[in-house]
Coordinates of C-alpha atoms in Angstrom, one line a residue:
M18 CA -12.7 -13.1 15.5
Y19 CA -10.6 -12.8 12.3
P20 CA -9.8 -15.9 10.1
P21 CA -6.4 -17.0 12.1
A22 CA -4.3 -16.4 8.7
F23 CA -6.0 -12.7 8.5
D24 CA -5.3 -12.5 12.4
A25 CA -1.5 -13.1 11.7
L26 CA -1.1 -10.9 9.0
L27 CA -2.6 -8.0 11.2
A28 CA 0.0 -9.0 13.7
A29 CA 2.6 -8.8 11.4
L30 CA 1.5 -5.4 9.9
A31 CA 1.5 -4.2 13.4
D32 CA 4.9 -5.3 14.1
I33 CA 6.0 -3.3 11.2
Y34 CA 4.4 -0.1 12.6
R35 CA 6.2 -0.5 16.0
T36 CA 9.2 0.3 14.4
E37 CA 8.4 3.3 12.6
G38 CA 8.6 5.7 15.3
R39 CA 5.7 7.9 14.5
E40 CA 2.7 8.8 16.6
A41 CA 0.5 7.8 13.8
A42 CA 2.3 4.5 13.6
D43 CA 1.6 3.5 17.2
R44 CA -2.0 4.4 16.7
T45 CA -2.2 2.3 13.9
A46 CA -0.5 -0.6 15.4
Q47 CA -3.1 -0.5 18.4
A48 CA -5.6 -0.5 15.7
L49 CA -4.5 -3.3 14.0
T50 CA -4.4 -5.7 16.9
T51 CA -7.3 -4.6 19.2
T52 CA -10.4 -3.5 16.8
P53 CA -13.3 -5.9 16.4
A54 CA -13.3 -8.0 13.2
P55 CA -15.6 -6.9 10.4
E56 CA -17.7 -9.6 9.1
S57 CA -16.2 -8.6 5.6
F58 CA -13.1 -10.6 5.8
L59 CA -14.3 -13.6 4.1
P60 CA -12.5 -15.8 1.7
Q61 CA -13.0 -13.5 -1.8
P62 CA -12.7 -14.2 -5.4
P63 CA -8.9 -14.1 -6.6
C64 CA -7.6 -11.1 -7.8
E65 CA -6.8 -10.7 -11.9
L66 CA -2.8 -10.2 -10.7
D67 CA -3.4 -13.1 -7.7
A68 CA -0.7 -15.6 -9.7
M69 CA 2.0 -12.6 -10.2
M70 CA 1.6 -11.5 -6.4
R71 CA 1.9 -14.9 -5.1
A72 CA 5.1 -15.7 -7.7
L73 CA 6.5 -12.5 -6.1
L74 CA 6.0 -12.6 -2.7
V75 CA 7.9 -16.0 -2.1
T76 CA 10.9 -14.4 -3.3
S77 CA 10.7 -11.9 -0.5
P78 CA 12.8 -12.0 2.6
H79 CA 10.5 -10.0 4.8
P80 CA 8.6 -12.0 7.5
A81 CA 5.1 -10.1 6.3
A82 CA 5.5 -11.8 3.0
D83 CA 4.7 -15.2 4.4
A84 CA 1.6 -13.6 6.3
I85 CA 0.4 -12.2 3.1
L86 CA 0.5 -15.7 1.2
A87 CA -1.1 -17.0 4.0
A88 CA -4.0 -14.6 4.0
Q89 CA -4.3 -13.8 0.8
E90 CA -7.7 -15.7 0.2
F91 CA -9.3 -13.2 2.4
I92 CA -7.5 -10.0 1.4
P93 CA -10.1 -7.7 -0.7
W94 CA -8.1 -6.7 -3.3
G95 CA -9.5 -4.0 -5.5
T96 CA -10.9 -1.7 -2.5
N97 CA -8.5 1.2 -4.1
P98 CA -9.6 4.6 -2.2
V99 CA -8.8 6.8 -5.1
A100 CA -10.0 4.6 -8.0
D101 CA -12.1 7.4 -9.0
R102 CA -9.3 9.8 -9.7
M103 CA -7.0 7.1 -12.2
S104 CA -7.2 6.7 -15.6
E105 CA -8.0 3.1 -17.2
A106 CA -4.0 2.9 -17.9
A107 CA -3.3 3.8 -14.4
A108 CA -5.5 1.5 -12.6
A109 CA -4.1 -1.3 -14.9
I110 CA -0.7 -1.6 -13.7
C111 CA -2.0 -1.9 -10.2
A112 CA -4.1 -3.9 -7.6
V113 CA -4.8 -1.9 -4.1
T114 CA -6.5 -3.0 -1.1
T115 CA -7.7 -1.2 1.7
L116 CA -7.7 -2.9 5.0
M117 CA -8.3 0.0 7.3
S118 CA -10.2 3.6 6.7
P119 CA -13.0 5.7 8.0
E120 CA -15.3 3.9 5.8
G121 CA -14.1 0.5 7.1
P122 CA -13.6 -2.5 6.5
I123 CA -11.5 -2.1 9.8
P124 CA -12.6 1.6 11.0
A125 CA -10.1 4.3 11.8
P126 CA -11.5 7.8 11.7
D127 CA -8.0 9.6 10.5
L128 CA -5.9 6.5 9.3
R129 CA -6.1 4.9 5.7
L130 CA -4.2 1.8 5.3
G131 CA -3.6 -1.3 2.7
L132 CA -1.4 -3.0 0.6
F133 CA -0.1 -2.0 -3.2
Y134 CA 1.0 -4.4 -5.9
Q135 CA 2.5 -3.0 -9.2
R136 CA 3.1 -4.8 -12.0
P137 CA 6.8 -5.7 -13.6
D138 CA 8.5 -3.2 -16.0
S139 CA 5.6 -0.4 -15.1
Y140 CA 5.9 3.4 -14.0
Y141 CA 3.2 4.9 -11.7
A142 CA 3.3 8.3 -12.2
L143 CA 4.4 11.2 -10.2
H144 CA 1.0 12.3 -7.7
N145 CA 0.6 13.7 -4.6
H146 CA -2.3 14.5 -1.9
D147 CA -3.1 15.9 1.4
A148 CA -2.3 12.8 3.7
D149 CA 1.1 12.3 5.2
E150 CA 2.0 8.7 4.1
T151 CA 4.3 5.8 4.7
Y152 CA 5.2 2.8 2.4
V153 CA 6.8 -0.1 3.2
I154 CA 8.4 -2.2 0.5
L155 CA 7.5 -5.7 1.4
A156 CA 8.9 -7.7 -2.0
G157 CA 10.1 -6.7 -5.3
E158 CA 11.8 -3.2 -5.7
A159 CA 11.2 0.0 -7.6
L160 CA 12.9 3.1 -9.0
W161 CA 11.1 5.5 -6.1
T162 CA 10.8 9.0 -6.3
A163 CA 9.9 11.1 -3.2
G164 CA 10.5 14.8 -3.6
D165 CA 13.8 15.2 -4.9
D166 CA 15.2 12.1 -3.5
T167 CA 15.0 9.1 -6.2
R168 CA 16.7 5.8 -5.4
I169 CA 16.0 2.0 -5.2
R170 CA 13.7 0.7 -2.5
R171 CA 13.8 -3.0 -1.7
P172 CA 12.1 -5.7 1.2
G173 CA 12.3 -3.7 4.3
D174 CA 12.9 0.1 3.1
M175 CA 10.3 2.5 4.5
I176 CA 9.2 5.6 2.5
H177 CA 7.7 8.8 4.2
H178 CA 5.7 11.2 2.0
P179 CA 4.8 14.2 3.9
S180 CA 1.5 15.9 2.9
L181 CA 1.6 17.2 -0.5
M182 CA 5.3 15.6 -1.3
P183 CA 5.4 14.5 -5.1
H184 CA 6.3 10.9 -5.3
A185 CA 6.3 8.4 -8.4
F186 CA 7.5 4.4 -8.9
R187 CA 9.3 2.6 -11.6
T188 CA 9.5 -1.3 -11.4
G189 CA 11.6 -3.5 -12.7
P190 CA 11.4 -7.0 -13.9
E191 CA 10.0 -8.4 -10.9
G192 CA 7.1 -5.8 -10.0
L193 CA 6.6 -4.8 -6.3
L194 CA 4.5 -5.4 -3.5
A195 CA 4.1 -2.7 -0.4
L196 CA 2.2 -1.6 2.5
W197 CA 0.8 1.9 2.6
R198 CA -0.8 4.1 5.4
W199 CA -2.2 7.3 5.2
S200 CA -2.4 9.6 8.3
G201 CA -3.5 13.2 9.0
D202 CA -6.0 14.8 6.4
V203 CA -7.0 11.2 4.7
N204 CA -9.3 12.8 2.1
T205 CA -9.5 11.3 -1.4
H206 CA -10.5 14.4 -3.3
S207 CA -7.0 16.2 -3.1
Y208 CA -5.2 13.1 -4.9
A209 CA -4.3 14.5 -7.9
F210 CA -1.7 13.4 -10.7
L211 CA 1.1 15.6 -11.7
D212 CA 3.1 17.0 -14.6
D213 CA 5.5 14.2 -15.0
P214 CA 7.8 13.9 -18.0
Q215 CA 8.8 10.7 -16.9
A216 CA 5.2 9.1 -17.8
I217 CA 5.8 10.3 -21.5
A218 CA 9.0 7.6 -21.8
V219 CA 6.6 4.5 -20.2

């Protein structure tokens, strides 16, 4: 059994995926609420960005924000599946946790899922990967580029990136906290930053 606060977080995330309308989302919701608990969800040392995350989450109207706050001490921030593909500068603007993947902690052979936090007034440069990806904004906002579509995204917005679609995000003064899921070919070696004139302006 998961810690009660973590169990409530997984249920809140499963509720989000039940509204997405994709087969991968349905499987994700099922896995989040039925997979036996791993032993790794124990109290964690606070993440370096913990205070900033908490300050952002308390401002959010999204129902999952409260669940993240309540479970924050159990969330293993820092388990970024593509850390080896990022520069130090890129890694410094964000914190990532992986909750589900082929390697665990919640095992799933063709899914990766976690939470993503990005600092205020920062730019995550244009990139892509083989996996299909769905983001859900839980707190804060960002100017979000997904292919040819660039617009402000706010809590409750769901953004889908088909395989290899270039995407990037620029936060404002609040920063951003989002839920992400990869499906399909979830390899990490295809993750690549792309030529991006916007990155020069950061």
